[in-house]
């Protein structure tokens, strides 16, 4: 292996020297995609390509968010917008920071999550319109505009093994349960605090374990380390490993539709065109699409940019 | 939701390497850039600190103590602490990485100067060299093998630490590892970890060769 | 059992740094600093002890017989570049699938890999570096090989060996917080929760606690190093930095 890798490394080193010499420090060259090579084709179809600033988009650091960012980026690039896809990083906080400090121009987020981040003390709601009514003005204060929400939902889910006796979250009150969730859940009213609040679910968990969000939740559940985990409804492992999602019978979980958020000045620079295009795309994405994308990336191990390109092609959106 | 069969998840899926070659290459270059930037900054600061410690001897203990303290801060926490100030930027990655090199570079530089025999110093003084000339023409070359040894350790451990910088979106081989962890997909993890070790070996070798060329009189130089 | 539950949620979002570090209620209880500290100390001590027990005899034997020069360089180079969090992250799913749980094996093995090389390297250098004249003199005086090894080589090298253990211990303590990201707790829990809950003072407090423990570890081994050698031998042994 060394014999093959060594010349390769040396050539990469040489390449690096060239790159460094040519452009000094080039910042964040970022993601895999200047999003599709189809720009020429699109430009040929549309005589007047939209004119405005480059739109920088970045997915949060988990597969679904990365794929969603790629879908929006490649779609816009095909329509002739200047797009830059940054390396996925951070989670909601960093995304919102990026919008407000000018590092990013477009993020796609889940509205219920945005609600708990922007207005931690506002109650929960399963009505998307109600949540939008609260968070849209808060985004406006940050200099950004929340566009139409998509019908696609990736909701919060309290997940148990398939053989669990529980069918609803309330059922857990009478079953000895070890609870697993990410650190963020433990301080959120719509999550751990709501499950344990005597006025809501009032569950007394036998023990709690903090687990990083992602497939580790499923591994821990399958291994019996925990009996219930807070995951998301579109996690493909839920179906794959035969887990079940408990019914949120008290309506604690907020609506979690996805929606694009654009820096207002960028939106204005493009006139109505950008908003129209983005709303058309959001309307075309369904919850089943999210699940299908996650199966491709997390079960079949395909890359988000390829999955996004295939879907756009299939829907005739490129 | 349909039950889907998990795709084969061997330690290495060779076709993934071919398909994602661009991504791997980019990660390698980012890794190299971050390593070089961090060690360069670290070496600059370490040179200043060492100069102060050598010129004003009582400062040596507080300086090594301080660099030792920096070394004890967990890297994940240090990156996390800087994010509110510098955002998810290269600065946030490079500052801690450079800070972690200081302990090794400063201690090795000081050890190098300490190892210069007193008789050599006396001889230099006797030949009429000024203190500055003595340091630059006599002591520095003699301390060089130690400094080079320190640089080698600093570079190799920085290559390992750069992988952690992926959590703040700075790419590099850690990006592949993190991606693999997030999907329980072994291939990118294996590639990321292997390339990080190979890169460390190559850079170590490069500095070793440079060091040999720079100190022809010290072929038997110790490489602690 | 409810205690556990409230302990998890007990640290308020707007906590002040000093309030966290000096508030008695954050030190005691199930998720308190004392419990976390104890968890961390036990794991780190176990790792350092095992690493020492494995590395010191191995390196001594190899150095005494003058073998393994190449292995030293390679092991040290490789080990420094192995990302500990990748090793631990890889081992966690494997451990879970085998029914061994989150803890302690994955984090233990990852930290052990971190601790072995500095101890091995310093022991090897220490034994190797003992003045050959002294060794020859000992042999000429009729010392057996065992006596040469234990009474001369290792005795003179103790300070250098301890320096290796010190480096290993400090690294282990400073790296142990990754355990909190892999289903465990320990002092890293405050770093994890601070990051995950966007609570900067909690994050800072956690980092300070870990750094303080690591610094204390370094100081204690430094003292041990100084005590390990009688003044007369200290001049001979010339302890080296790493």
XYZ file of C-alpha atoms in Angstrom:
784
model
C 0.000 0.000 0.000
C 2.805 2.365 0.891
C 4.357 1.989 -2.493
C 1.154 3.068 -4.167
C 0.291 5.824 -1.723
C 3.681 7.459 -1.541
C 3.909 8.740 -5.119
C 0.303 9.792 -4.793
C 1.039 11.807 -1.700
C 4.061 13.366 -3.215
C 2.012 14.463 -6.182
C -0.645 15.852 -3.869
C 2.059 17.730 -1.979
C 3.370 19.110 -5.232
C -0.156 20.053 -6.233
C -0.609 21.811 -2.935
C 2.559 23.797 -3.490
C 1.193 24.891 -6.848
C -2.182 25.813 -5.442
C -0.614 27.702 -2.572
C 1.730 29.551 -4.877
C -1.046 30.407 -7.305
C -3.690 31.810 -5.019
C -2.185 32.319 -1.601
C -4.800 31.558 1.016
C -8.080 30.775 -0.571
C -10.722 30.525 2.085
C -13.248 27.755 2.571
C -13.342 26.270 -0.888
C -16.008 24.184 0.770
C -18.450 21.602 -0.493
C -18.296 19.155 -3.303
C -20.446 21.073 -5.640
C -20.409 24.282 -7.501
C -23.694 22.505 -7.927
C -24.088 20.732 -11.209
C -22.445 21.424 -14.503
C -25.777 22.086 -16.119
C -25.583 25.836 -15.860
C -24.896 26.291 -19.549
C -27.919 24.281 -20.512
C -30.158 26.205 -18.127
C -28.820 29.502 -19.353
C -29.631 28.479 -22.909
C -33.244 27.799 -21.952
C -33.636 30.964 -19.931
C -32.546 33.946 -21.965
C -32.208 36.273 -18.965
C -30.350 34.554 -16.103
C -31.151 36.095 -12.745
C -28.711 38.802 -11.785
C -27.685 39.351 -8.181
C -25.199 38.489 -5.471
C -23.741 35.004 -4.984
C -25.925 32.929 -2.683
C -23.953 31.073 -0.032
C -25.694 28.047 1.446
C -24.499 25.606 4.091
C -26.109 22.417 5.381
C -26.090 21.566 9.062
C -23.869 18.681 10.001
C -26.185 15.717 9.429
C -27.097 13.897 6.246
C -30.654 15.116 5.760
C -29.700 18.754 6.151
C -26.739 18.324 3.800
C -28.956 16.718 1.150
C -31.613 19.430 1.517
C -28.949 22.118 1.106
C -27.666 20.346 -2.024
C -31.192 20.102 -3.454
C -31.815 23.827 -3.017
C -28.316 24.746 -4.232
C -28.341 22.587 -7.356
C -31.888 23.694 -8.195
C -30.935 27.365 -7.973
C -27.681 26.817 -9.857
C -29.609 25.153 -12.678
C -31.819 28.239 -12.829
C -28.725 30.361 -13.337
C -28.173 31.763 -9.840
C -24.603 32.093 -8.579
C -24.399 29.529 -5.777
C -21.667 28.635 -3.353
C -22.088 25.500 -1.221
C -19.990 25.664 1.944
C -18.687 22.646 3.846
C -21.483 21.426 6.137
C -20.869 22.517 9.716
C -22.571 23.103 13.002
C -26.233 22.921 13.756
C -29.110 25.359 14.099
C -27.294 27.901 16.259
C -24.434 28.193 13.786
C -26.883 28.393 10.867
C -28.821 31.245 12.462
C -25.549 32.964 13.424
C -24.391 32.601 9.818
C -27.522 34.331 8.540
C -27.305 37.184 11.022
C -23.550 37.831 10.719
C -23.428 37.683 6.925
C -21.522 34.404 6.432
C -24.535 32.751 4.811
C -27.348 33.896 2.539
C -29.647 30.889 2.567
C -30.408 28.255 5.161
C -33.117 25.626 5.166
C -34.349 24.798 8.637
C -37.114 22.989 10.504
C -39.647 25.498 11.824
C -40.289 23.797 15.181
C -36.584 23.722 15.922
C -36.275 27.339 14.898
C -39.122 28.132 17.295
C -37.306 26.632 20.266
C -34.088 28.405 19.271
C -35.544 31.859 18.573
C -38.383 31.871 21.120
C -37.510 29.283 23.785
C -40.370 30.382 26.003
C -43.139 30.334 23.400
C -45.341 27.261 23.745
C -45.317 24.377 21.317
C -47.715 24.108 18.401
C -48.524 21.433 15.881
C -49.865 24.080 13.483
C -47.189 25.257 11.024
C -49.001 28.538 10.392
C -48.985 29.369 14.065
C -45.242 28.723 14.336
C -44.570 30.780 11.229
C -46.554 33.597 12.823
C -44.079 33.594 15.717
C -40.753 32.994 13.982
C -41.191 35.018 10.769
C -40.965 38.386 12.580
C -38.020 37.095 14.641
C -36.156 36.226 11.445
C -37.121 39.665 10.109
C -35.344 41.154 13.133
C -32.221 39.248 12.084
C -32.461 40.706 8.572
C -33.775 37.512 6.994
C -37.016 36.389 5.396
C -38.799 33.106 6.058
C -40.301 31.846 2.786
C -43.201 29.404 2.329
C -42.992 26.228 4.375
C -42.727 22.930 2.552
C -45.222 20.103 3.102
C -42.170 17.977 3.930
C -41.975 17.308 7.678
C -39.187 15.800 9.736
C -40.775 15.759 13.140
C -39.482 14.973 16.609
C -40.032 11.358 17.525
C -39.836 9.432 20.763
C -38.731 6.038 19.469
C -38.845 2.642 21.202
C -37.961 -0.897 20.186
C -40.574 -2.781 18.187
C -41.400 -5.124 21.063
C -42.184 -2.308 23.505
C -45.606 -2.398 25.129
C -45.989 1.345 24.789
C -47.981 2.834 21.913
C -48.189 6.427 23.112
C -45.761 8.611 25.010
C -48.202 8.607 27.951
C -47.816 4.825 28.197
C -44.191 5.295 29.259
C -45.334 6.726 32.599
C -46.103 3.206 33.785
C -43.157 1.406 32.143
C -39.627 1.341 33.542
C -37.721 3.309 30.901
C -34.131 4.409 30.391
C -34.204 7.550 28.290
C -31.605 8.586 25.706
C -31.319 11.902 23.874
C -28.842 14.540 22.773
C -27.670 17.225 25.195
C -29.935 19.839 23.603
C -33.091 17.846 24.419
C -32.477 17.956 28.151
C -33.102 21.678 28.416
C -35.974 22.002 25.945
C -39.607 22.339 27.055
C -40.751 20.473 23.910
C -38.423 17.604 24.762
C -37.147 16.169 28.057
C -38.630 18.920 30.213
C -42.037 18.326 28.620
C -41.819 14.542 29.025
C -41.025 14.837 32.729
C -43.241 17.825 33.553
C -46.026 16.541 35.854
C -48.458 18.861 34.061
C -47.692 17.289 30.673
C -46.443 13.694 30.458
C -45.041 13.435 33.980
C -42.780 10.480 33.185
C -40.177 9.517 35.781
C -37.399 7.898 33.782
C -35.353 5.222 35.555
C -32.195 6.753 34.163
C -31.043 9.073 31.398
C -28.152 8.855 28.946
C -26.846 11.680 26.787
C -26.145 10.399 23.269
C -24.950 12.380 20.278
C -27.753 12.865 17.754
C -27.514 10.387 14.886
C -27.215 6.637 14.283
C -25.709 6.114 17.715
C -29.250 6.596 19.074
C -30.394 3.553 17.109
C -27.340 1.507 18.092
C -27.994 2.250 21.778
C -31.693 1.426 21.449
C -31.026 -1.838 19.609
C -28.376 -2.852 22.145
C -30.781 -2.274 25.033
C -28.601 0.429 26.598
C -31.674 2.676 26.542
C -35.398 1.981 26.050
C -36.555 5.189 24.389
C -34.665 7.774 22.353
C -35.545 11.161 20.936
C -34.930 10.930 17.225
C -36.486 12.371 14.107
C -39.400 10.827 12.199
C -37.471 10.539 8.933
C -34.540 8.581 10.414
C -34.303 5.601 8.036
C -33.006 3.294 10.768
C -36.427 3.428 12.462
C -37.952 1.365 9.660
C -34.817 -0.609 8.989
C -34.357 -1.797 12.562
C -38.056 -2.283 13.267
C -38.390 0.462 15.866
C -41.630 2.304 16.434
C -42.473 5.959 16.920
C -44.700 6.620 19.941
C -47.825 8.667 19.406
C -47.446 12.172 20.844
C -50.882 11.993 22.482
C -50.509 15.241 24.424
C -49.330 17.209 21.384
C -45.982 18.247 22.878
C -43.926 18.103 19.692
C -44.045 21.153 17.435
C -44.670 21.041 13.678
C -41.318 20.513 11.945
C -41.867 21.447 8.300
C -38.774 22.529 6.407
C -38.587 26.092 5.096
C -35.930 28.222 3.425
C -34.719 31.392 5.128
C -32.996 33.982 2.927
C -31.098 37.124 3.888
C -33.567 39.883 3.033
C -31.114 42.056 1.107
C -30.265 39.118 -1.153
C -33.938 38.356 -1.663
C -34.618 41.986 -2.601
C -31.653 42.084 -4.984
C -33.241 39.351 -7.083
C -36.730 40.862 -7.064
C -39.620 38.378 -6.825
C -37.853 35.772 -8.922
C -35.830 34.138 -6.142
C -38.779 33.845 -3.756
C -40.969 32.391 -6.516
C -38.360 29.840 -7.499
C -37.659 28.784 -3.905
C -41.358 28.485 -3.057
C -41.919 26.295 -6.108
C -39.162 23.941 -4.976
C -40.322 23.824 -1.344
C -43.829 22.906 -2.532
C -42.435 19.978 -4.525
C -40.639 18.267 -1.613
C -42.573 15.723 0.453
C -41.905 13.889 3.707
C -41.460 10.666 1.729
C -38.711 12.358 -0.262
C -36.839 13.152 2.952
C -37.070 9.522 4.059
C -35.964 8.307 0.621
C -32.961 10.673 0.644
C -31.931 9.496 4.115
C -32.145 5.868 3.039
C -29.846 6.682 0.122
C -27.280 8.557 2.235
C -27.342 6.681 5.545
C -28.274 3.130 4.540
C -26.946 2.859 0.992
C -24.060 5.241 1.700
C -24.448 7.416 -1.366
C -23.306 11.014 -1.225
C -25.748 13.857 -0.653
C -24.851 15.757 -3.831
C -25.529 12.707 -6.019
C -28.782 11.946 -4.231
C -29.893 15.558 -4.680
C -28.994 15.588 -8.383
C -30.882 12.334 -9.027
C -34.009 13.590 -7.299
C -34.024 16.923 -9.127
C -33.537 15.132 -12.411
C -36.333 12.684 -11.692
C -38.692 15.558 -10.824
C -37.655 17.464 -13.927
C -36.440 20.360 -11.811
C -32.972 20.673 -13.313
C -41.839 3.093 5.984
C -40.496 0.122 4.154
C -37.933 -2.200 5.614
C -34.742 -1.696 3.662
C -31.726 -3.930 3.622
C -28.572 -2.242 4.866
C -26.011 -1.936 2.106
C -22.805 -3.872 2.597
C -20.581 -1.926 4.978
C -17.060 -3.314 4.657
C -14.032 -1.571 6.161
C -13.249 -0.174 2.727
C -15.500 0.179 -0.269
C -13.045 0.690 -3.061
C -15.532 2.155 -5.523
C -16.364 4.888 -3.000
C -12.734 5.985 -3.148
C -12.897 6.207 -6.914
C -16.243 8.030 -6.945
C -15.335 10.443 -4.200
C -11.746 11.019 -5.221
C -12.307 14.781 -5.514
C -13.596 14.939 -1.987
C -10.676 12.915 -0.633
C -8.131 15.020 -2.462
C -9.727 18.240 -1.252
C -9.757 16.948 2.325
C -6.076 16.068 2.074
C -5.155 19.512 0.772
C -7.233 21.264 3.447
C -5.554 19.088 6.056
C -2.121 20.001 4.776
C -2.980 23.712 4.682
C -4.315 23.718 8.236
C -1.273 21.804 9.493
C 1.210 24.120 7.813
C -0.609 27.286 8.902
C -0.900 26.103 12.497
C 2.667 24.889 12.882
C 4.033 28.017 11.195
C 2.110 30.273 13.552
C 3.098 28.063 16.473
C 6.773 28.162 15.471
C 6.690 31.955 15.203
C 5.176 32.397 18.653
C 7.415 29.686 20.111
C 10.501 31.458 18.729
C 9.455 34.679 20.443
C 8.653 32.943 23.730
C 11.922 31.005 23.648
C 13.895 34.174 22.950
C 12.277 35.862 25.943
C 12.930 32.826 28.146
C 16.577 32.625 27.090
C 17.209 36.331 27.462
C 15.403 36.656 30.792
C 16.030 33.336 32.550
C 13.483 33.800 35.362
C 10.791 33.933 32.659
C 11.526 30.369 31.515
C 9.455 28.638 34.189
C 6.310 30.769 33.774
C 6.553 30.481 29.986
C 6.847 26.686 29.914
C 4.188 26.528 32.618
C 1.834 28.599 30.500
C 2.411 26.571 27.337
C 1.940 23.430 29.418
C -1.378 24.755 30.648
C -2.549 25.502 27.100
C -1.708 21.911 26.235
C -4.082 20.603 28.890
C -7.211 22.274 27.521
C -9.305 19.692 25.672
C -9.344 20.501 21.967
C -13.090 20.078 21.467
C -13.721 22.580 24.259
C -11.156 25.056 22.971
C -12.672 25.035 19.484
C -16.105 25.397 21.041
C -14.980 28.341 23.157
C -13.633 30.255 20.180
C -16.675 29.750 17.936
C -18.698 32.571 19.559
C -15.810 34.974 18.858
C -14.502 33.900 15.467
C -17.387 31.859 14.063
C -16.897 28.651 12.081
C -13.728 29.971 10.479
C -10.168 28.961 9.851
C -9.048 31.323 12.631
C -11.042 29.289 15.146
C -9.223 26.164 13.974
C -5.695 27.535 13.667
C -5.408 29.384 17.011
C -5.882 26.294 19.238
C -3.810 24.104 16.921
C -0.965 26.601 17.052
C -1.345 26.886 20.829
C -0.947 23.126 21.227
C 2.417 23.174 19.413
C 3.931 25.732 21.801
C 4.737 23.370 24.670
C 6.697 21.001 22.455
C 8.461 23.697 20.454
C 9.441 25.866 23.419
C 10.650 23.019 25.641
C 12.711 21.545 22.827
C 14.216 24.903 21.884
C 15.187 25.622 25.484
C 16.603 22.117 25.879
C 18.623 22.680 22.706
C 20.210 25.864 24.029
C 20.768 24.291 27.440
C 22.662 21.463 25.790
C 25.278 23.802 24.364
C 28.398 23.001 26.444
C 29.645 25.847 28.598
C 33.131 25.372 27.141
C 31.785 26.159 23.667
C 30.171 29.326 24.973
C 33.391 30.340 26.697
C 35.371 29.656 23.553
C 32.995 31.842 21.529
C 33.321 34.653 24.075
C 37.052 34.188 24.078
C 37.133 34.595 20.308
C 35.575 38.017 20.832
C 32.027 37.325 19.600
C 29.341 39.632 20.953
C 26.548 37.870 22.857
C 24.196 38.286 19.859
C 26.773 36.848 17.475
C 27.428 34.019 19.866
C 23.750 33.106 20.013
C 23.213 33.259 16.263
C 26.486 31.843 14.990
C 27.290 29.279 17.656
C 24.422 28.397 19.959
C 21.545 28.361 17.453
C 23.227 25.932 15.036
C 24.124 23.661 17.933
C 20.553 23.765 19.240
C 19.102 23.127 15.785
C 18.825 19.324 16.070
C 16.648 19.752 19.174
C 14.518 22.394 17.477
C 14.048 20.157 14.441
C 13.112 17.242 16.680
C 10.521 19.491 18.323
C 9.162 20.547 14.958
C 8.751 16.923 13.919
C 6.736 16.095 17.004
C 4.699 19.284 16.617
C 3.862 18.579 12.981
C 2.906 14.974 13.574
C 0.676 15.708 16.541
C -0.893 18.643 14.696
C -1.805 16.345 11.807
C -3.646 14.212 14.339
C -5.350 17.196 15.964
C -6.450 18.813 12.688
C -8.934 15.955 12.378
C -10.783 17.462 15.339
C -11.100 20.800 13.502
C -13.669 19.167 11.243
C -16.277 19.708 13.953
C -16.107 23.413 13.199
C -16.494 22.908 9.462
C -12.885 23.397 8.410
C -12.806 20.235 6.317
C -9.656 18.166 6.254
C -9.451 14.440 6.756
C -11.483 14.744 9.964
C -14.426 15.649 7.736
C -14.275 12.148 6.264
C -14.007 10.606 9.728
C -16.899 12.660 11.058
C -18.998 11.830 8.007
C -18.324 8.145 8.603
C -19.193 8.451 12.290
C -22.435 10.269 11.522
C -23.545 7.526 9.117
C -21.815 4.517 10.728
C -20.162 4.167 7.327
C -16.694 2.683 7.777
C -15.102 3.592 4.436
C -14.645 7.355 4.949
C -13.474 6.741 8.514
C -10.855 4.270 7.383
C -9.678 6.540 4.589
C -9.576 9.595 6.849
C -7.639 7.892 9.628
C -5.234 6.115 7.272
C -4.438 9.190 5.225
C -3.905 11.191 8.394
C -1.268 8.701 9.527
C 0.348 8.594 6.089
C 0.409 12.390 5.907
C 2.051 12.516 9.336
C 4.727 10.039 8.253
C 5.432 11.944 5.045
C 5.683 15.335 6.753
C 7.846 13.829 9.490
C 10.148 12.438 6.828
C 10.292 15.748 4.968
C 11.304 17.683 8.096
C 13.801 14.988 9.020
C 15.456 15.343 5.613
C 15.421 19.142 5.817
C 16.944 18.885 9.277
C 19.675 16.574 8.034
C 20.501 18.917 5.220
C 20.559 21.888 7.611
C 22.874 20.256 10.137
C 25.460 18.333 8.155
C 27.825 18.400 11.132
C 25.354 16.650 13.362
C 24.642 13.420 11.523
C 24.410 11.673 14.814
C 21.944 14.207 16.159
C 19.546 12.749 18.639
C 15.936 12.700 17.560
C 13.994 12.448 20.770
C -34.536 7.643 40.777
C -36.095 10.983 40.043
C -32.917 12.528 41.385
C -31.029 11.457 38.288
C -33.593 13.089 36.093
C -33.484 16.449 37.776
C -29.722 16.384 38.011
C -29.569 16.210 34.206
C -31.740 19.248 33.769
C -30.488 21.174 36.766
C -27.996 23.534 35.177
C -29.834 26.652 34.057
C -29.195 28.208 30.661
C -28.196 31.593 32.069
C -25.795 30.262 34.686
C -22.788 32.430 35.525
C -19.298 30.973 35.300
C -18.487 31.561 38.973
C -21.923 30.418 40.016
C -21.231 27.095 38.301
C -17.653 26.661 39.512
C -18.308 27.690 43.104
C -21.947 26.742 43.664
C -22.171 23.880 46.157
C -25.285 22.515 44.458
C -23.327 21.886 41.248
C -20.605 19.955 43.062
C -22.803 17.462 44.867
C -25.579 15.137 43.714
C -25.883 12.549 40.967
C -24.712 14.663 38.019
C -22.520 16.878 40.189
C -18.923 17.878 39.599
C -17.608 15.555 42.338
C -19.220 12.491 40.770
C -18.016 13.499 37.313
C -14.527 14.174 38.644
C -14.434 10.765 40.304
C -15.580 9.053 37.069
C -12.828 10.802 35.159
C -10.092 10.142 37.719
C -10.911 6.431 37.955
C -10.850 5.906 34.199
C -7.673 7.952 33.673
C -5.870 6.236 36.532
C -6.800 2.820 35.166
C -5.558 3.770 31.700
C -2.241 5.159 32.957
C -1.613 2.189 35.256
C -2.295 -0.354 32.508
C -0.227 1.616 30.010
C 2.690 1.758 32.451
C 2.461 -1.920 33.317
C 2.501 -2.813 29.622
C 4.954 -0.274 28.225
C 7.694 -0.111 30.863
C 8.672 -3.818 30.927
C 8.382 -4.076 27.149
C 10.525 -1.038 26.454
C 13.037 -1.989 29.156
C 13.473 -5.459 27.766
C 13.873 -4.219 24.203
C 16.274 -1.450 25.168
C 18.333 -3.689 27.427
C 18.867 -6.090 24.574
C 19.476 -3.226 22.199
C 16.545 -4.006 19.910
C 13.616 -2.027 18.592
C 15.322 1.222 17.593
C 13.180 1.380 14.467
C 10.015 0.349 16.247
C 10.365 3.272 18.653
C 10.385 5.903 15.944
C 7.547 4.316 14.035
C 5.297 3.673 16.964
C 5.674 7.190 18.237
C 5.158 8.784 14.858
C 2.113 6.696 14.047
C 0.515 7.052 17.426
C 0.642 10.824 17.498
C -1.239 11.001 14.218
C -4.000 8.564 15.170
C -7.086 10.613 15.929
C -8.307 9.362 19.305
C -11.890 10.350 18.626
C -11.910 8.274 15.436
C -10.692 5.212 17.317
C -13.238 5.639 20.101
C -16.005 6.510 17.636
C -15.281 3.385 15.627
C -15.223 1.195 18.704
C -18.507 2.420 20.213
C -20.896 0.889 17.635
C -18.843 -2.298 17.646
C -19.030 -2.484 21.426
C -22.789 -1.806 21.410
C -23.431 -4.477 18.800
C -21.529 -7.003 20.886
C -23.611 -6.165 23.920
C -20.686 -4.582 25.777
C -22.382 -1.225 26.169
C -21.099 2.318 25.725
C -18.513 1.998 28.455
C -15.803 1.370 29.385
C -14.051 -0.546 26.587
C -14.156 1.848 23.635
C -12.899 4.882 25.525
C -10.467 2.779 27.544
C -8.793 1.337 24.455
C -8.675 4.689 22.683
C -7.021 6.351 25.678
C -4.662 3.421 26.157
C -3.413 3.872 22.595
C -2.763 7.495 23.485
C -0.926 6.679 26.724
C 1.321 3.807 25.612
C 3.718 5.603 23.227
C 5.107 8.368 25.482
C 5.733 5.861 28.278
C 7.280 3.347 25.909
C 9.435 5.965 24.231
C 10.758 7.513 27.430
C 11.472 4.151 29.048
C 13.305 3.011 25.947
C 15.370 6.210 25.762
C 16.014 6.172 29.499
C 17.401 2.658 29.562
C 19.275 3.124 26.321
C 20.787 6.425 27.451
C 22.327 5.200 30.651
C 26.013 5.940 30.420
C 27.623 2.827 28.925
C 30.666 3.459 31.082
C 28.533 3.085 34.201
C 27.020 -0.142 32.865
C 30.422 -1.559 31.994
C 31.714 -0.593 35.399
C 28.783 -2.403 37.003
C 29.475 -5.492 34.920
C 33.157 -5.331 35.780
C 32.167 -5.190 39.458
C 30.425 -8.518 38.942
C 26.784 -7.351 38.697
C 24.526 -9.923 37.081
C 22.542 -8.830 34.012
C 19.453 -8.580 36.211
C 21.267 -6.311 38.598
C 22.559 -4.228 35.748
C 19.019 -3.834 34.516
C 17.259 -3.081 37.795
C 19.974 -1.516 39.955
C 21.666 0.536 37.264
C 19.730 1.058 34.070
C 16.218 1.437 35.470
C 17.325 3.220 38.612
C 19.136 5.868 36.639
C 16.268 6.127 34.180
C 13.447 6.510 36.694
C 13.088 10.251 36.272
C 12.917 9.952 32.498
C 10.417 7.088 32.717
C 8.290 9.157 35.089
C 8.479 12.054 32.658
C 6.922 9.749 30.049
C 4.189 8.664 32.444
C 3.549 12.325 33.186
C 3.128 13.242 29.524
C 0.816 10.258 29.069
C -1.265 11.112 32.122
C -1.709 14.755 31.147
C -2.726 13.773 27.615
C -5.157 11.170 28.878
C -6.810 13.612 31.289
C -7.089 16.296 28.611
C -8.525 13.845 26.074
C -10.880 11.906 28.336
C -13.751 14.419 27.766
C -14.483 12.829 24.370
C -16.058 10.078 26.454
C -19.019 12.383 27.095
C -19.665 12.497 23.351
C -19.798 8.715 23.178
C -22.540 7.848 25.636
C -20.509 8.341 28.812
C -20.188 11.104 31.369
C -17.186 12.275 33.394
C -15.962 15.869 33.444
C -16.520 16.143 29.694
C -20.283 16.224 30.300
C -20.162 19.966 30.958
C -18.259 20.563 27.733
C -20.775 18.428 25.848
C -23.827 20.029 27.433
C -22.327 23.498 27.030
C -21.819 22.882 23.321
C -25.150 21.115 22.787
C -27.216 23.555 24.811
C -25.415 26.596 23.555
C -24.410 27.499 27.092
C -21.036 29.244 26.883
C -20.457 29.570 30.620
C -21.098 25.862 31.150
C -18.699 25.066 28.295
C -16.048 27.386 29.729
C -16.544 25.997 33.235
C -16.175 22.451 31.935
C -13.007 23.327 30.027
C -11.544 24.986 33.135
C -12.293 21.924 35.271
C -10.630 19.581 32.774
C -7.617 21.831 32.277
C -7.228 22.246 36.046
C -7.275 18.486 36.573
C -4.761 17.976 33.777
C -2.495 20.703 35.156
C -2.710 19.216 38.645
C -1.814 15.807 37.220
C 1.236 17.316 35.555
C 2.355 19.056 38.754
C 1.970 15.907 40.828
C 3.996 13.795 38.450
C 6.564 16.590 38.310
C 6.980 16.335 42.076
C 7.211 12.560 41.880
C 9.878 12.936 39.231
C 11.914 15.173 41.509
C 11.549 12.832 44.464
C 12.443 9.781 42.402
C 16.144 10.553 42.309
C 18.666 11.158 45.064
C 20.632 14.348 44.430
C 23.840 12.510 43.630
C 22.301 10.504 40.831
C 20.397 13.475 39.455
C 23.594 14.902 38.018
C 24.300 11.648 36.212
C 20.848 10.983 34.847
C 20.307 14.320 33.066
C 16.532 14.038 32.582
C 15.459 15.039 29.107
C 12.319 16.709 27.965
C 10.365 14.048 26.125
